[in-house]
Amino acid sequence: MRVATFNTELQRKGPGLLLRDIARGEDPQLAAVLRIIRDADADVLALQGIDYDLTQEAVARLAEAAGYPEYFSLRPNTGLPTGLDMDGDGRLGGPRDAQGYGRFSGQGGMAILSRWPIDRDGVQDLSAILWRDIPDATLPEVNGAPFPSDAALAAQRLSTTGHWIVPIDAPGGRFDLMTFHASPPVFDGPEDRNGKRNHDEIRLWAQVLDGQVGVAPTGPFVIAGDANLDPVDGAGRKSAIRDLLALDMIWDVSPRGHEGTDTVDWDDPVPGNLRVDYVLPSRHWTVTGSGVLWPGPEDPLADAAATASRHKLVWVDLTLDQSPGGG
């Protein structure tokens, strides 16, 4: 089984524009994204950076074009209005005043494409959990006072985009796909609102697995998504991703491409190439292969990978080991 994650960066500047571009079939970025998805040939694919619409027509058409019979998406926190000043700039209604940054509700959401049945009734959606309600929340403050206000923190959800635990009925047995897209730990002030939120969004998975939040998977699982945090380089509170990668119950196989373990091609020299996209299987699995679809300059896929997204698709091949800890 191949499980992959890919931040497609297909988000558009207005509602309905992604669906328009998919329907027209003339957009070069979309063509490049589809080429990368087809080449990766994943059985289960977690997507980020895809706009959500109420009818899910955009993701349905994308799934059909990519050759996947199953798809899943929920309304994300991105662009979800709060009616409050959530970033402390004294104004209302901006993209940073939503539950997660977004110019409109659903901008830059998430989706799952699968060759196998998705148990929609069994999904755990943790996206509405308030930030201050998680254990040991690292909340932003200025001069000892809640930032930007107590009212804002009383309404602020932890998930920038979403945290989902999605059961998938694979031929070898059911497993849970745990997927998310965390906030970038930058674009804020000395209160480090985004850095702290990114830290706690990543840490949430450890809290799920140890039974503090939600219901922990009882069988095989895979964490797949965009953490927006490198364990070594770039900005952010690195203890969160380091602690996640060090959990005894998961494999960090460190997939590699042309640029080593880096998964995103951001501007040089700052922030530069970083490892921010992850596929982390539980130790129920035996890992038989992995990679970052970041081709070298002479590779026929190089142009498509550059056109599709600054992020590169990350994949891991797995077989089920019936004894946890084996592999």
Coordinates of C-alpha atoms in Angstrom, one line a residue:
M1 CA 0.0 0.0 0.0
R2 CA 1.3 3.5 -0.9
V3 CA 0.2 6.4 1.3
A4 CA 1.1 9.9 0.3
T5 CA 0.6 13.6 1.2
F6 CA 0.7 16.5 -1.1
N7 CA 0.1 20.2 -0.5
T8 CA -1.1 21.1 -4.0
E9 CA -1.3 24.8 -3.4
L10 CA -4.4 24.8 -5.6
Q11 CA -6.2 27.4 -3.5
R12 CA -7.6 30.3 -5.5
K13 CA -8.4 33.9 -4.6
G14 CA -12.2 33.6 -4.7
P15 CA -14.9 31.0 -4.1
G16 CA -15.7 28.8 -7.1
L17 CA -12.6 29.6 -9.0
L18 CA -10.9 26.3 -8.4
L19 CA -14.1 24.5 -9.6
R20 CA -14.1 26.8 -12.7
D21 CA -10.5 25.9 -13.5
I22 CA -11.1 22.2 -13.1
A23 CA -14.2 22.4 -15.3
R24 CA -12.3 24.2 -18.0
G25 CA -9.4 21.8 -18.1
E26 CA -7.0 24.4 -19.3
D27 CA -5.1 25.4 -16.2
P28 CA -1.4 24.4 -16.4
Q29 CA -1.0 24.1 -12.6
L30 CA -3.9 21.7 -12.4
A31 CA -2.5 19.7 -15.3
A32 CA 0.9 19.5 -13.5
V33 CA -0.8 18.5 -10.1
L34 CA -2.7 15.7 -11.9
R35 CA 0.5 14.5 -13.6
I36 CA 2.3 14.3 -10.2
I37 CA -0.6 12.5 -8.6
R38 CA -0.8 10.0 -11.4
D39 CA 3.0 9.4 -11.4
A40 CA 3.0 8.9 -7.6
D41 CA 0.3 6.2 -7.9
A42 CA -0.6 6.3 -4.3
D43 CA -3.5 4.2 -3.0
V44 CA -4.4 6.8 -0.4
L45 CA -3.5 10.5 -0.8
A46 CA -4.0 13.3 1.7
L47 CA -4.3 16.6 0.0
Q48 CA -3.8 20.2 1.3
G49 CA -4.3 23.5 -0.4
I50 CA -7.6 22.6 -2.2
D51 CA -10.6 24.9 -1.9
Y52 CA -13.7 23.5 -0.3
D53 CA -17.2 24.1 -1.7
L54 CA -20.4 23.0 -0.1
T55 CA -21.3 20.5 -2.8
Q56 CA -17.8 19.1 -2.9
E57 CA -17.9 19.4 -6.7
A58 CA -14.3 20.5 -7.0
V59 CA -12.8 17.6 -5.1
A60 CA -15.2 15.2 -6.8
R61 CA -14.0 16.3 -10.2
L62 CA -10.4 16.3 -9.1
A63 CA -10.8 12.7 -7.8
E64 CA -12.4 11.6 -11.1
A65 CA -9.6 13.2 -13.1
A66 CA -7.0 11.6 -11.0
G67 CA -8.6 8.2 -11.2
Y68 CA -9.8 7.8 -7.6
P69 CA -13.2 6.3 -6.9
E70 CA -13.3 7.6 -3.3
Y71 CA -12.9 11.1 -1.9
F72 CA -13.5 12.8 1.4
S73 CA -13.6 16.4 2.6
L74 CA -15.0 18.5 5.4
R75 CA -15.5 22.2 5.7
P76 CA -12.2 23.5 7.0
N77 CA -11.5 26.3 9.5
T78 CA -9.8 28.4 6.9
G79 CA -11.9 31.5 6.2
L80 CA -14.5 30.5 8.7
P81 CA -15.8 33.8 10.1
T82 CA -15.6 34.6 13.8
G83 CA -17.0 38.2 13.9
L84 CA -14.0 39.0 16.2
D85 CA -10.6 40.7 15.9
M86 CA -8.5 37.5 16.0
D87 CA -5.1 39.0 15.1
G88 CA -5.2 42.2 17.2
D89 CA -5.0 44.7 14.4
G90 CA -8.1 46.6 15.5
R91 CA -10.1 45.7 12.4
L92 CA -12.7 43.0 11.7
G93 CA -13.4 40.8 8.7
G94 CA -9.9 40.3 7.5
P95 CA -8.5 36.9 6.4
R96 CA -6.6 36.6 9.8
D97 CA -9.9 37.2 11.7
A98 CA -11.2 33.8 10.5
Q99 CA -10.7 30.6 12.5
G100 CA -7.9 29.9 10.1
Y101 CA -6.3 32.3 7.6
G102 CA -8.6 32.6 4.5
R103 CA -10.0 35.2 2.2
F104 CA -13.2 33.2 2.0
S105 CA -14.7 30.2 3.8
G106 CA -13.1 27.0 2.6
Q107 CA -10.0 28.6 1.0
G108 CA -7.1 26.2 1.1
G109 CA -8.9 23.2 2.7
M110 CA -8.0 19.5 2.8
A111 CA -9.2 16.4 1.1
I112 CA -8.5 12.6 0.9
L113 CA -8.4 10.6 -2.3
S114 CA -8.6 6.8 -2.0
R115 CA -8.8 3.7 -4.0
W116 CA -10.6 2.0 -1.1
P117 CA -13.8 2.7 0.8
I118 CA -13.7 5.5 3.4
D119 CA -15.9 5.0 6.4
R120 CA -17.4 8.4 6.7
D121 CA -19.6 7.5 9.6
G122 CA -16.5 6.6 11.6
V123 CA -14.6 9.8 11.1
Q124 CA -13.4 11.8 14.1
D125 CA -13.3 15.5 13.3
L126 CA -11.3 17.3 15.9
S127 CA -11.3 20.6 14.1
A128 CA -13.8 22.4 16.4
I129 CA -11.7 21.8 19.6
L130 CA -10.9 25.1 21.2
W131 CA -7.2 25.9 21.5
R132 CA -7.4 26.8 25.1
D133 CA -9.2 23.5 25.9
I134 CA -6.3 21.2 24.9
P135 CA -4.0 20.0 27.7
D136 CA -1.1 22.4 28.4
A137 CA -2.2 24.8 25.7
T138 CA 0.6 27.3 24.8
L139 CA -1.6 30.4 24.4
P140 CA -0.4 33.8 23.1
E141 CA 0.0 36.6 25.6
V142 CA 1.3 40.2 25.6
N143 CA 2.4 41.6 29.0
G144 CA 0.7 38.7 30.8
A145 CA -2.7 39.4 29.1
P146 CA -4.4 37.1 26.6
F147 CA -3.6 38.0 23.0
P148 CA -5.5 39.5 21.2
S149 CA -8.3 39.3 23.8
D150 CA -9.9 36.9 26.2
A151 CA -13.0 36.9 23.9
A152 CA -10.9 35.9 20.9
L153 CA -9.2 33.0 22.8
A154 CA -12.6 31.9 24.0
A155 CA -13.6 31.4 20.4
Q156 CA -10.3 30.3 18.8
R157 CA -10.2 26.8 17.5
L158 CA -6.8 25.0 17.6
S159 CA -6.9 23.7 14.0
T160 CA -5.9 26.2 11.4
T161 CA -7.4 24.0 8.7
G162 CA -8.5 20.7 10.3
H163 CA -7.5 17.6 12.2
W164 CA -9.3 14.4 11.0
I165 CA -9.0 10.7 11.9
V166 CA -10.4 8.9 8.9
P167 CA -11.0 5.1 8.8
I168 CA -10.1 3.5 5.5
D169 CA -11.0 -0.1 4.6
A170 CA -7.8 -1.3 2.8
P171 CA -7.5 -4.8 1.4
G172 CA -5.1 -5.8 4.2
G173 CA -7.4 -4.4 6.9
R174 CA -8.8 -1.2 8.2
F175 CA -6.5 1.6 9.2
D176 CA -6.9 5.3 10.4
L177 CA -5.5 8.1 8.3
M178 CA -4.7 11.0 10.7
T179 CA -4.4 14.2 8.6
F180 CA -3.9 17.9 9.1
H181 CA -2.5 21.1 7.8
A182 CA -0.9 23.3 10.5
S183 CA -0.4 27.0 10.6
P184 CA 2.9 28.5 9.4
P185 CA 4.8 29.5 12.5
V186 CA 5.5 33.0 11.1
F187 CA 3.6 36.1 10.0
D188 CA 2.9 37.3 13.5
G189 CA 4.4 39.5 16.2
P190 CA 6.2 39.1 19.5
E191 CA 3.3 37.2 21.0
D192 CA 4.2 34.4 18.6
R193 CA 0.6 33.5 18.0
N194 CA 1.3 31.5 14.9
G195 CA 4.4 29.8 16.3
K196 CA 2.5 28.7 19.4
R197 CA -0.5 27.5 17.5
N198 CA 1.7 25.5 15.1
H199 CA 3.4 23.9 18.1
D200 CA 0.1 22.8 19.6
E201 CA -1.4 21.7 16.3
I202 CA 1.4 19.2 15.9
R203 CA 1.4 18.2 19.5
L204 CA -2.3 17.4 19.3
W205 CA -1.5 14.1 17.6
A206 CA 0.6 12.9 20.5
Q207 CA -2.2 13.9 22.8
V208 CA -4.7 11.8 20.8
L209 CA -2.4 8.8 20.8
D210 CA -1.9 8.9 24.5
G211 CA -5.6 9.3 25.2
Q212 CA -5.8 12.9 26.3
V213 CA -7.9 14.1 23.3
G214 CA -10.4 12.3 21.2
V215 CA -10.3 8.5 20.8
A216 CA -7.0 7.0 20.0
P217 CA -6.7 4.5 17.1
T218 CA -6.6 0.9 18.4
G219 CA -5.0 -0.5 15.2
P220 CA -2.8 0.6 12.4
F221 CA -2.7 4.3 11.6
V222 CA -0.7 6.8 9.4
I223 CA -0.2 10.5 10.2
A224 CA 0.0 12.4 6.9
G225 CA -0.1 16.1 6.2
D226 CA 1.7 19.4 6.2
A227 CA 3.1 20.3 9.6
N228 CA 4.7 23.6 8.3
L229 CA 7.7 22.8 10.6
D230 CA 11.2 21.5 10.0
P231 CA 12.9 19.6 12.8
V232 CA 16.2 21.4 12.2
D233 CA 16.0 24.5 10.0
G234 CA 13.7 27.5 9.6
A235 CA 11.4 29.2 12.1
G236 CA 9.1 27.7 14.7
R237 CA 9.1 25.8 18.0
K238 CA 10.9 22.7 16.8
S239 CA 10.3 20.6 19.9
A240 CA 6.8 19.8 18.6
I241 CA 7.9 18.1 15.4
R242 CA 10.9 16.5 17.1
D243 CA 8.7 15.0 19.8
L244 CA 6.3 13.7 17.2
L245 CA 9.0 12.1 15.1
A246 CA 10.5 10.5 18.3
L247 CA 7.3 8.7 19.4
D248 CA 8.0 5.0 19.9
M249 CA 4.7 4.0 18.2
I250 CA 5.6 5.5 14.8
W251 CA 8.2 5.1 12.1
D252 CA 10.0 8.2 10.9
V253 CA 11.5 6.8 7.7
S254 CA 12.7 10.2 6.4
P255 CA 11.7 9.9 2.8
R256 CA 14.2 11.4 0.3
G257 CA 14.2 13.1 -3.1
H258 CA 16.6 15.1 -5.2
E259 CA 16.9 17.6 -2.3
G260 CA 17.3 15.0 0.4
T261 CA 14.6 15.0 3.1
D262 CA 13.4 18.5 2.2
T263 CA 9.8 18.7 0.9
V264 CA 9.2 22.3 0.0
D265 CA 11.0 24.7 -2.3
W266 CA 10.7 28.1 -0.6
D267 CA 12.6 31.2 -1.5
D268 CA 16.4 31.2 -0.9
P269 CA 18.1 32.0 1.4
V270 CA 15.2 32.4 3.8
P271 CA 13.3 30.3 4.5
G272 CA 14.9 28.0 1.8
N273 CA 14.2 24.4 1.3
L274 CA 12.7 22.7 4.3
R275 CA 11.1 19.4 5.5
V276 CA 7.5 20.3 6.4
D277 CA 5.4 17.5 4.8
Y278 CA 5.2 14.1 6.5
V279 CA 3.9 10.5 6.2
L280 CA 4.4 8.8 9.5
P281 CA 3.1 5.2 9.8
S282 CA 2.5 3.4 13.1
R283 CA 4.7 0.5 14.0
H284 CA 2.0 -2.0 13.0
W285 CA 3.4 -1.6 9.5
T286 CA 6.5 -2.8 7.7
V287 CA 8.0 0.0 5.5
T288 CA 9.1 -1.2 2.1
G289 CA 9.9 2.1 0.4
S290 CA 9.5 5.8 0.6
G291 CA 10.4 9.0 -1.2
V292 CA 9.9 12.7 -1.9
L293 CA 8.7 13.3 -5.5
W294 CA 11.3 16.0 -6.0
P295 CA 12.9 15.1 -9.3
G296 CA 16.3 16.3 -10.5
P297 CA 16.6 18.9 -13.2
E298 CA 17.1 16.3 -16.0
D299 CA 14.1 14.2 -14.9
P300 CA 11.1 14.3 -17.3
L301 CA 8.9 15.2 -14.3
A302 CA 11.0 18.2 -13.2
D303 CA 8.9 20.8 -14.9
A304 CA 5.6 19.3 -13.7
A305 CA 6.8 19.2 -10.1
A306 CA 7.9 22.8 -10.3
T307 CA 4.7 24.0 -11.9
A308 CA 2.4 22.0 -9.6
S309 CA 3.4 23.3 -6.2
R310 CA 6.3 24.5 -4.1
H311 CA 5.6 21.5 -2.0
K312 CA 6.5 18.0 -3.2
L313 CA 4.5 14.9 -2.8
V314 CA 5.8 12.6 -0.1
W315 CA 5.0 8.8 -0.2
V316 CA 5.6 5.7 1.9
D317 CA 5.0 2.1 0.9
L318 CA 3.7 -0.2 3.6
T319 CA 2.7 -3.8 4.3
L320 CA 0.9 -4.8 7.4
D321 CA 2.9 -6.5 10.2
Q322 CA 0.6 -8.2 12.5
S323 CA 2.9 -7.7 15.5
P324 CA 3.1 -4.0 16.6
G325 CA 6.7 -2.9 16.8
G326 CA 7.8 -5.2 14.0
G327 CA 9.3 -3.9 10.8

